[in-house]
Amino acid sequence: MAELTNDTHSRDLKIGLVCALLAHTMWGLFPIYWRQIGGADSLELVCHRVVWSFVTLGLVLPVMLWRGRWGGFSAVFRELRSRRVWTIYVIAAVMIAINWLAFIWAVNNNRVLEASLGYYINPLLNVVLGVVVLGERLRWPQWMAVGFAAIGVSVMAIGNGGLPWVSMAMATSFAIYGLVKKKASLPVLLGLMLEVTVLVIPAAIYLGMRLADGVSTMQTGTSVEFGMLLGAGLITIAPLAFFAAAVQRVDLSLMGILQYIGPTLQFLVGYVLFGETLDTSRKIGFVFVWTGLLIFLVASQFKRRRSTLVAEAT
């Protein structure tokens, strides 16, 4: 029986690792996908992402709920009667819309390196928000990690004549999104459905205005671009589904390390594939940020191992 349990755990772990790798690889390669839709402006792409995510989830989720997933329709409807749930997801919707817009703007304007920087900074900004909002206490290695990241951003700001605002907008919006979602009670895909439901009407109005003016990419773009716009929902939902499956099977400490696959791939896409400039100030800045992240990861792993040893001793 123990051997069977170990085999099941090993199989689940392998499935979880594959799902995590797929999710973070897809997120890391996102710039390639959006860059192919060259005729659309950034806001139009975000609106397509919202609308087609809404349509795709609207087709998939009812089937899953009908089969009893997440407690079925009755459990979801109970959650939706709560004003607190709607407040959480309205704020989350605004934050994810800002994040998506900043990211796609970065892709369209040859700022993929800055986009990757935003996701590198995000975990450290989460720590700062934990102190400011939740009153958490940081140990000195965590403060050191935050300090290195702050120096890195400052070096880039001085070298380039201003803050890398795209990076800061992405990191800040996603950090607030994560903070709000800590209070959320719905599963990942149901939560995303609620978020795009909040955004779908203004997104549809904007796309309708583009169509009325005859400037929509669905009218002026190629057939490939048309198909890629229709696929915006699937390309948004797929990595989230893989991520949700991974979280259930893989330890959070390992998931914390794997999350850097995405921004690393984005960095490589921006630098190698798109040929974006990595000047001296950016190089120095990235080195400081990466050093801060390394300190943060080592300190986090040490803290978890010590907590595990204390728990086993008691």
mmCIF file of C-alpha atoms in Angstrom:
data_model
loop_
_atom_site.group_PDB
_atom_site.id
_atom_site.type_symbol
_atom_site.label_atom_id
_atom_site.label_comp_id
_atom_site.label_asym_id
_atom_site.label_seq_id
_atom_site.Cartn_x
_atom_site.Cartn_y
_atom_site.Cartn_z
ATOM 1 C CA MET A 1 0.000 0.000 0.000
ATOM 2 C CA ALA A 2 2.830 2.393 0.896
ATOM 3 C CA GLU A 3 4.563 1.568 -2.385
ATOM 4 C CA LEU A 4 1.355 2.277 -4.300
ATOM 5 C CA THR A 5 0.985 5.610 -2.493
ATOM 6 C CA ASN A 6 4.596 6.545 -3.334
ATOM 7 C CA ASP A 7 4.061 5.636 -6.992
ATOM 8 C CA THR A 8 0.919 7.789 -7.108
ATOM 9 C CA HIS A 9 2.735 10.703 -5.472
ATOM 10 C CA SER A 10 5.656 10.352 -7.891
ATOM 11 C CA ARG A 11 3.314 10.278 -10.883
ATOM 12 C CA ASP A 12 1.404 13.334 -9.618
ATOM 13 C CA LEU A 13 4.681 15.187 -9.076
ATOM 14 C CA LYS A 14 5.819 14.444 -12.631
ATOM 15 C CA ILE A 15 2.481 15.602 -14.036
ATOM 16 C CA GLY A 16 2.688 18.722 -11.891
ATOM 17 C CA LEU A 17 6.213 19.523 -13.056
ATOM 18 C CA VAL A 18 5.223 19.097 -16.709
ATOM 19 C CA CYS A 19 2.209 21.381 -16.189
ATOM 20 C CA ALA A 20 4.351 23.992 -14.401
ATOM 21 C CA LEU A 21 6.968 23.934 -17.163
ATOM 22 C CA LEU A 22 4.284 24.267 -19.842
ATOM 23 C CA ALA A 23 2.613 27.183 -18.031
ATOM 24 C CA HIS A 24 5.785 29.185 -17.444
ATOM 25 C CA THR A 25 7.160 28.412 -20.917
ATOM 26 C CA MET A 26 3.949 29.678 -22.525
ATOM 27 C CA TRP A 27 4.076 32.858 -20.429
ATOM 28 C CA GLY A 28 7.726 33.314 -21.355
ATOM 29 C CA LEU A 29 7.024 32.995 -25.074
ATOM 30 C CA PHE A 30 3.934 35.240 -25.037
ATOM 31 C CA PRO A 31 5.827 38.167 -26.647
ATOM 32 C CA ILE A 32 6.324 36.116 -29.812
ATOM 33 C CA TYR A 33 2.579 35.507 -30.117
ATOM 34 C CA TRP A 34 1.503 39.112 -29.602
ATOM 35 C CA ARG A 35 4.269 40.491 -31.838
ATOM 36 C CA GLN A 36 2.765 38.585 -34.790
ATOM 37 C CA ILE A 37 -0.414 40.678 -34.582
ATOM 38 C CA GLY A 38 1.389 43.780 -35.735
ATOM 39 C CA GLY A 39 -1.640 45.691 -37.024
ATOM 40 C CA ALA A 40 -3.433 45.987 -33.670
ATOM 41 C CA ASP A 41 -2.758 48.664 -31.088
ATOM 42 C CA SER A 42 -2.117 47.622 -27.503
ATOM 43 C CA LEU A 43 -5.557 48.491 -26.136
ATOM 44 C CA GLU A 44 -7.275 46.615 -28.955
ATOM 45 C CA LEU A 45 -5.216 43.493 -28.198
ATOM 46 C CA VAL A 46 -6.108 43.664 -24.502
ATOM 47 C CA CYS A 47 -9.793 44.032 -25.379
ATOM 48 C CA HIS A 48 -9.612 41.009 -27.695
ATOM 49 C CA ARG A 49 -7.880 39.103 -24.918
ATOM 50 C CA VAL A 50 -10.718 39.969 -22.525
ATOM 51 C CA VAL A 51 -13.578 39.250 -24.937
ATOM 52 C CA TRP A 52 -12.270 35.943 -26.274
ATOM 53 C CA SER A 53 -11.267 34.776 -22.792
ATOM 54 C CA PHE A 54 -14.863 35.495 -21.752
ATOM 55 C CA VAL A 55 -16.229 33.534 -24.724
ATOM 56 C CA THR A 56 -13.859 30.580 -24.234
ATOM 57 C CA LEU A 57 -14.494 30.321 -20.502
ATOM 58 C CA GLY A 58 -18.216 30.760 -21.129
ATOM 59 C CA LEU A 59 -18.131 27.618 -23.267
ATOM 60 C CA VAL A 60 -15.863 25.514 -21.039
ATOM 61 C CA LEU A 61 -16.808 26.339 -17.448
ATOM 62 C CA PRO A 62 -20.542 25.464 -17.605
ATOM 63 C CA VAL A 63 -19.628 21.952 -18.764
ATOM 64 C CA MET A 64 -17.147 21.547 -15.905
ATOM 65 C CA LEU A 65 -19.647 22.857 -13.350
ATOM 66 C CA TRP A 66 -22.398 20.616 -14.729
ATOM 67 C CA ARG A 67 -20.091 17.656 -14.109
ATOM 68 C CA GLY A 68 -19.738 18.722 -10.473
ATOM 69 C CA ARG A 69 -16.332 20.393 -10.598
ATOM 70 C CA TRP A 70 -15.689 22.898 -7.754
ATOM 71 C CA GLY A 71 -18.939 21.901 -6.082
ATOM 72 C CA GLY A 72 -21.094 22.559 -9.126
ATOM 73 C CA PHE A 73 -23.348 25.504 -9.953
ATOM 74 C CA SER A 74 -24.900 25.778 -6.486
ATOM 75 C CA ALA A 75 -21.527 26.294 -4.762
ATOM 76 C CA VAL A 76 -20.505 28.971 -7.280
ATOM 77 C CA PHE A 77 -23.814 30.798 -7.030
ATOM 78 C CA ARG A 78 -23.443 30.922 -3.242
ATOM 79 C CA GLU A 79 -20.074 32.627 -3.676
ATOM 80 C CA LEU A 80 -21.436 35.087 -6.226
ATOM 81 C CA ARG A 81 -24.090 36.325 -3.789
ATOM 82 C CA SER A 82 -21.309 37.782 -1.642
ATOM 83 C CA ARG A 83 -20.551 41.502 -2.066
ATOM 84 C CA ARG A 84 -17.048 40.800 -0.718
ATOM 85 C CA VAL A 85 -16.357 38.362 -3.571
ATOM 86 C CA TRP A 86 -17.397 40.909 -6.178
ATOM 87 C CA THR A 87 -15.319 43.659 -4.538
ATOM 88 C CA ILE A 88 -12.222 41.433 -4.573
ATOM 89 C CA TYR A 89 -12.634 40.474 -8.208
ATOM 90 C CA VAL A 90 -13.450 43.988 -9.439
ATOM 91 C CA ILE A 91 -10.153 45.216 -7.966
ATOM 92 C CA ALA A 92 -8.391 42.155 -9.389
ATOM 93 C CA ALA A 93 -9.923 42.831 -12.815
ATOM 94 C CA VAL A 94 -8.621 46.414 -12.862
ATOM 95 C CA MET A 95 -5.127 45.270 -11.833
ATOM 96 C CA ILE A 96 -4.911 42.470 -14.399
ATOM 97 C CA ALA A 97 -6.154 44.837 -17.122
ATOM 98 C CA ILE A 98 -3.346 47.294 -16.258
ATOM 99 C CA ASN A 99 -0.840 44.436 -16.250
ATOM 100 C CA TRP A 100 -1.979 43.084 -19.611
ATOM 101 C CA LEU A 101 -1.977 46.557 -21.180
ATOM 102 C CA ALA A 102 1.518 47.376 -19.910
ATOM 103 C CA PHE A 103 2.825 44.001 -21.096
ATOM 104 C CA ILE A 104 1.352 44.192 -24.595
ATOM 105 C CA TRP A 105 2.440 47.836 -24.931
ATOM 106 C CA ALA A 106 5.962 46.718 -24.024
ATOM 107 C CA VAL A 107 5.851 43.979 -26.682
ATOM 108 C CA ASN A 108 4.562 46.370 -29.346
ATOM 109 C CA ASN A 109 7.147 49.040 -28.510
ATOM 110 C CA ASN A 110 10.313 46.931 -28.290
ATOM 111 C CA ARG A 111 10.358 46.912 -24.471
ATOM 112 C CA VAL A 112 10.274 43.166 -23.825
ATOM 113 C CA LEU A 113 13.390 43.455 -21.635
ATOM 114 C CA GLU A 114 11.515 45.906 -19.430
ATOM 115 C CA ALA A 115 8.563 43.512 -19.311
ATOM 116 C CA SER A 116 10.828 40.714 -18.090
ATOM 117 C CA LEU A 117 12.287 43.077 -15.488
ATOM 118 C CA GLY A 118 8.776 43.733 -14.182
ATOM 119 C CA TYR A 119 8.225 40.031 -13.525
ATOM 120 C CA TYR A 120 11.654 39.707 -11.909
ATOM 121 C CA ILE A 121 10.852 42.584 -9.548
ATOM 122 C CA ASN A 122 7.346 41.323 -8.743
ATOM 123 C CA PRO A 123 8.218 38.735 -6.016
ATOM 124 C CA LEU A 124 10.309 41.300 -4.162
ATOM 125 C CA LEU A 125 7.546 43.883 -4.449
ATOM 126 C CA ASN A 126 5.181 41.273 -2.990
ATOM 127 C CA VAL A 127 7.450 41.176 0.051
ATOM 128 C CA VAL A 128 7.333 44.959 0.415
ATOM 129 C CA LEU A 129 3.527 44.974 0.150
ATOM 130 C CA GLY A 130 3.412 42.276 2.818
ATOM 131 C CA VAL A 131 5.263 44.641 5.164
ATOM 132 C CA VAL A 132 3.288 47.775 4.279
ATOM 133 C CA VAL A 133 -0.212 46.289 4.007
ATOM 134 C CA LEU A 134 -0.172 43.118 6.096
ATOM 135 C CA GLY A 135 2.325 44.197 8.737
ATOM 136 C CA GLU A 136 4.660 41.278 8.070
ATOM 137 C CA ARG A 137 8.213 41.333 9.438
ATOM 138 C CA LEU A 138 11.203 40.725 7.190
ATOM 139 C CA ARG A 139 14.493 39.141 8.119
ATOM 140 C CA TRP A 140 17.730 40.879 7.093
ATOM 141 C CA PRO A 141 18.369 38.676 3.995
ATOM 142 C CA GLN A 142 14.965 39.675 2.624
ATOM 143 C CA TRP A 143 15.678 43.374 3.210
ATOM 144 C CA MET A 144 19.037 42.857 1.484
ATOM 145 C CA ALA A 145 17.285 41.272 -1.511
ATOM 146 C CA VAL A 146 14.863 44.190 -1.771
ATOM 147 C CA GLY A 147 17.781 46.626 -1.454
ATOM 148 C CA PHE A 148 19.685 45.022 -4.338
ATOM 149 C CA ALA A 149 16.581 45.172 -6.536
ATOM 150 C CA ALA A 150 16.040 48.835 -5.646
ATOM 151 C CA ILE A 151 19.660 49.623 -6.563
ATOM 152 C CA GLY A 152 19.219 47.792 -9.876
ATOM 153 C CA VAL A 153 16.088 49.777 -10.779
ATOM 154 C CA SER A 154 17.792 53.020 -9.712
ATOM 155 C CA VAL A 155 20.818 52.306 -11.922
ATOM 156 C CA MET A 156 18.517 51.758 -14.913
ATOM 157 C CA ALA A 157 16.558 54.913 -14.086
ATOM 158 C CA ILE A 158 19.717 57.042 -13.910
ATOM 159 C CA GLY A 159 21.249 55.467 -17.020
ATOM 160 C CA ASN A 160 18.112 55.825 -19.137
ATOM 161 C CA GLY A 161 16.903 59.182 -17.864
ATOM 162 C CA GLY A 162 13.858 57.954 -15.957
ATOM 163 C CA LEU A 163 12.237 55.051 -14.160
ATOM 164 C CA PRO A 164 11.482 51.945 -16.253
ATOM 165 C CA TRP A 165 7.799 52.733 -15.844
ATOM 166 C CA VAL A 166 6.617 49.713 -17.846
ATOM 167 C CA SER A 167 8.468 47.399 -15.463
ATOM 168 C CA MET A 168 7.120 49.226 -12.416
ATOM 169 C CA ALA A 169 3.554 49.283 -13.766
ATOM 170 C CA MET A 170 3.662 45.551 -14.451
ATOM 171 C CA ALA A 171 5.292 44.660 -11.134
ATOM 172 C CA THR A 172 3.024 46.923 -9.077
ATOM 173 C CA SER A 173 -0.236 45.894 -10.752
ATOM 174 C CA PHE A 174 0.621 42.196 -10.483
ATOM 175 C CA ALA A 175 1.739 42.555 -6.860
ATOM 176 C CA ILE A 176 -1.567 44.231 -5.927
ATOM 177 C CA TYR A 177 -3.391 41.587 -7.980
ATOM 178 C CA GLY A 178 -1.652 38.842 -6.005
ATOM 179 C CA LEU A 179 -2.364 40.583 -2.699
ATOM 180 C CA VAL A 180 -6.062 40.906 -3.511
ATOM 181 C CA LYS A 181 -6.292 37.327 -4.761
ATOM 182 C CA LYS A 182 -5.004 36.084 -1.390
ATOM 183 C CA LYS A 183 -8.466 36.991 -0.111
ATOM 184 C CA ALA A 184 -10.201 35.298 -3.062
ATOM 185 C CA SER A 185 -12.157 32.101 -2.610
ATOM 186 C CA LEU A 186 -12.831 30.997 -6.178
ATOM 187 C CA PRO A 187 -10.602 28.570 -8.135
ATOM 188 C CA VAL A 188 -8.244 30.089 -10.692
ATOM 189 C CA LEU A 189 -10.362 29.682 -13.830
ATOM 190 C CA LEU A 190 -13.606 30.705 -12.141
ATOM 191 C CA GLY A 191 -11.823 33.752 -10.750
ATOM 192 C CA LEU A 192 -10.557 34.676 -14.211
ATOM 193 C CA MET A 193 -14.103 34.308 -15.549
ATOM 194 C CA LEU A 194 -15.357 36.785 -12.970
ATOM 195 C CA GLU A 195 -12.535 39.198 -13.789
ATOM 196 C CA VAL A 196 -13.160 39.168 -17.544
ATOM 197 C CA THR A 197 -16.909 39.445 -16.874
ATOM 198 C CA VAL A 198 -16.185 42.760 -15.128
ATOM 199 C CA LEU A 199 -14.111 43.918 -18.123
ATOM 200 C CA VAL A 200 -16.024 42.437 -21.051
ATOM 201 C CA ILE A 201 -18.607 45.217 -21.604
ATOM 202 C CA PRO A 202 -16.106 48.127 -21.905
ATOM 203 C CA ALA A 203 -13.820 45.866 -23.963
ATOM 204 C CA ALA A 204 -16.662 44.945 -26.338
ATOM 205 C CA ILE A 205 -17.688 48.611 -26.664
ATOM 206 C CA TYR A 206 -14.142 49.600 -27.635
ATOM 207 C CA LEU A 207 -13.891 46.792 -30.189
ATOM 208 C CA GLY A 208 -17.308 47.783 -31.562
ATOM 209 C CA MET A 209 -16.093 51.357 -32.012
ATOM 210 C CA ARG A 210 -13.020 50.097 -33.873
ATOM 211 C CA LEU A 211 -15.268 48.021 -36.153
ATOM 212 C CA ALA A 212 -17.606 50.982 -36.764
ATOM 213 C CA ASP A 213 -14.626 53.150 -37.746
ATOM 214 C CA GLY A 214 -13.325 50.440 -40.086
ATOM 215 C CA VAL A 215 -9.955 50.261 -38.329
ATOM 216 C CA SER A 216 -10.316 46.982 -36.450
ATOM 217 C CA THR A 217 -7.518 44.491 -37.044
ATOM 218 C CA MET A 218 -10.240 41.919 -37.718
ATOM 219 C CA GLN A 219 -11.102 44.033 -40.773
ATOM 220 C CA THR A 220 -7.695 45.278 -41.865
ATOM 221 C CA GLY A 221 -5.426 42.419 -40.753
ATOM 222 C CA THR A 222 -4.451 39.197 -42.479
ATOM 223 C CA SER A 223 -6.307 35.921 -42.055
ATOM 224 C CA VAL A 224 -3.497 34.734 -39.763
ATOM 225 C CA GLU A 225 -3.924 37.792 -37.535
ATOM 226 C CA PHE A 226 -7.688 37.220 -37.520
ATOM 227 C CA GLY A 227 -7.179 33.653 -36.322
ATOM 228 C CA MET A 228 -4.662 34.718 -33.690
ATOM 229 C CA LEU A 229 -7.099 37.280 -32.305
ATOM 230 C CA LEU A 230 -9.746 34.567 -31.989
ATOM 231 C CA GLY A 231 -7.147 32.452 -30.195
ATOM 232 C CA ALA A 232 -6.400 35.187 -27.657
ATOM 233 C CA GLY A 233 -8.777 33.597 -25.157
ATOM 234 C CA LEU A 234 -7.292 30.123 -25.446
ATOM 235 C CA ILE A 235 -3.711 31.423 -25.247
ATOM 236 C CA THR A 236 -4.651 33.306 -22.059
ATOM 237 C CA ILE A 237 -6.495 30.434 -20.382
ATOM 238 C CA ALA A 238 -4.214 27.498 -21.268
ATOM 239 C CA PRO A 239 -1.206 28.483 -19.090
ATOM 240 C CA LEU A 240 -3.534 29.332 -16.201
ATOM 241 C CA ALA A 241 -5.097 25.878 -16.439
ATOM 242 C CA PHE A 242 -1.662 24.241 -16.482
ATOM 243 C CA PHE A 243 -0.593 26.414 -13.543
ATOM 244 C CA ALA A 244 -3.685 25.468 -11.523
ATOM 245 C CA ALA A 245 -2.958 21.783 -12.123
ATOM 246 C CA ALA A 246 0.689 22.268 -11.115
ATOM 247 C CA VAL A 247 -0.082 24.080 -7.848
ATOM 248 C CA GLN A 248 -2.113 21.092 -6.677
ATOM 249 C CA ARG A 249 0.800 18.691 -7.199
ATOM 250 C CA VAL A 250 4.073 20.602 -6.718
ATOM 251 C CA ASP A 251 5.451 22.089 -3.481
ATOM 252 C CA LEU A 252 5.159 25.869 -3.283
ATOM 253 C CA SER A 253 8.918 26.189 -2.697
ATOM 254 C CA LEU A 254 9.613 24.544 -6.057
ATOM 255 C CA MET A 255 6.868 26.561 -7.738
ATOM 256 C CA GLY A 256 8.579 29.685 -6.386
ATOM 257 C CA ILE A 257 11.753 28.754 -8.262
ATOM 258 C CA LEU A 258 9.983 27.709 -11.454
ATOM 259 C CA GLN A 259 8.215 31.090 -11.699
ATOM 260 C CA TYR A 260 11.444 32.639 -13.002
ATOM 261 C CA ILE A 261 11.311 30.527 -16.173
ATOM 262 C CA GLY A 262 8.805 32.977 -17.682
ATOM 263 C CA PRO A 263 10.722 36.248 -17.250
ATOM 264 C CA THR A 264 13.995 34.513 -18.201
ATOM 265 C CA LEU A 265 12.483 33.349 -21.484
ATOM 266 C CA GLN A 266 11.050 36.827 -22.032
ATOM 267 C CA PHE A 267 14.498 38.288 -21.422
ATOM 268 C CA LEU A 268 16.006 35.917 -24.001
ATOM 269 C CA VAL A 269 13.220 36.636 -26.504
ATOM 270 C CA GLY A 270 13.750 40.393 -26.147
ATOM 271 C CA TYR A 271 17.536 40.282 -26.261
ATOM 272 C CA VAL A 272 18.265 37.402 -28.661
ATOM 273 C CA LEU A 273 15.188 37.121 -30.886
ATOM 274 C CA PHE A 274 14.014 40.741 -31.047
ATOM 275 C CA GLY A 275 17.497 42.266 -30.751
ATOM 276 C CA GLU A 276 16.633 44.830 -28.075
ATOM 277 C CA THR A 277 19.513 46.929 -26.741
ATOM 278 C CA LEU A 278 21.094 45.890 -23.466
ATOM 279 C CA ASP A 279 23.210 48.917 -22.629
ATOM 280 C CA THR A 280 25.611 49.202 -19.696
ATOM 281 C CA SER A 281 23.069 50.616 -17.237
ATOM 282 C CA ARG A 282 20.603 47.820 -18.055
ATOM 283 C CA LYS A 283 23.297 45.172 -17.678
ATOM 284 C CA ILE A 284 24.323 46.509 -14.276
ATOM 285 C CA GLY A 285 20.690 46.917 -13.251
ATOM 286 C CA PHE A 286 19.769 43.354 -14.193
ATOM 287 C CA VAL A 287 22.813 42.018 -12.309
ATOM 288 C CA PHE A 288 21.669 43.799 -9.137
ATOM 289 C CA VAL A 289 18.087 42.563 -9.556
ATOM 290 C CA TRP A 290 19.230 38.981 -10.216
ATOM 291 C CA THR A 291 21.529 39.133 -7.188
ATOM 292 C CA GLY A 292 18.617 40.278 -5.050
ATOM 293 C CA LEU A 293 16.461 37.443 -6.344
ATOM 294 C CA LEU A 294 19.190 34.894 -5.631
ATOM 295 C CA ILE A 295 19.492 36.137 -2.039
ATOM 296 C CA PHE A 296 15.702 36.049 -1.730
ATOM 297 C CA LEU A 297 15.456 32.466 -3.024
ATOM 298 C CA VAL A 298 18.281 31.164 -0.830
ATOM 299 C CA ALA A 299 16.822 32.862 2.254
ATOM 300 C CA SER A 300 13.340 31.500 1.473
ATOM 301 C CA GLN A 301 14.634 27.955 1.021
ATOM 302 C CA PHE A 302 16.634 28.161 4.262
ATOM 303 C CA LYS A 303 13.576 29.428 6.150
ATOM 304 C CA ARG A 304 11.363 26.616 4.816
ATOM 305 C CA ARG A 305 13.916 23.918 5.669
ATOM 306 C CA ARG A 306 14.360 25.280 9.173
ATOM 307 C CA SER A 307 10.584 25.350 9.670
ATOM 308 C CA THR A 308 10.352 21.746 8.447
ATOM 309 C CA LEU A 309 13.093 20.624 10.828
ATOM 310 C CA VAL A 310 11.396 22.365 13.756
ATOM 311 C CA ALA A 311 8.067 20.749 12.856
ATOM 312 C CA GLU A 312 9.672 17.297 12.632
ATOM 313 C CA ALA A 313 11.454 17.778 15.973
ATOM 314 C CA THR A 314 8.186 18.573 17.723
#
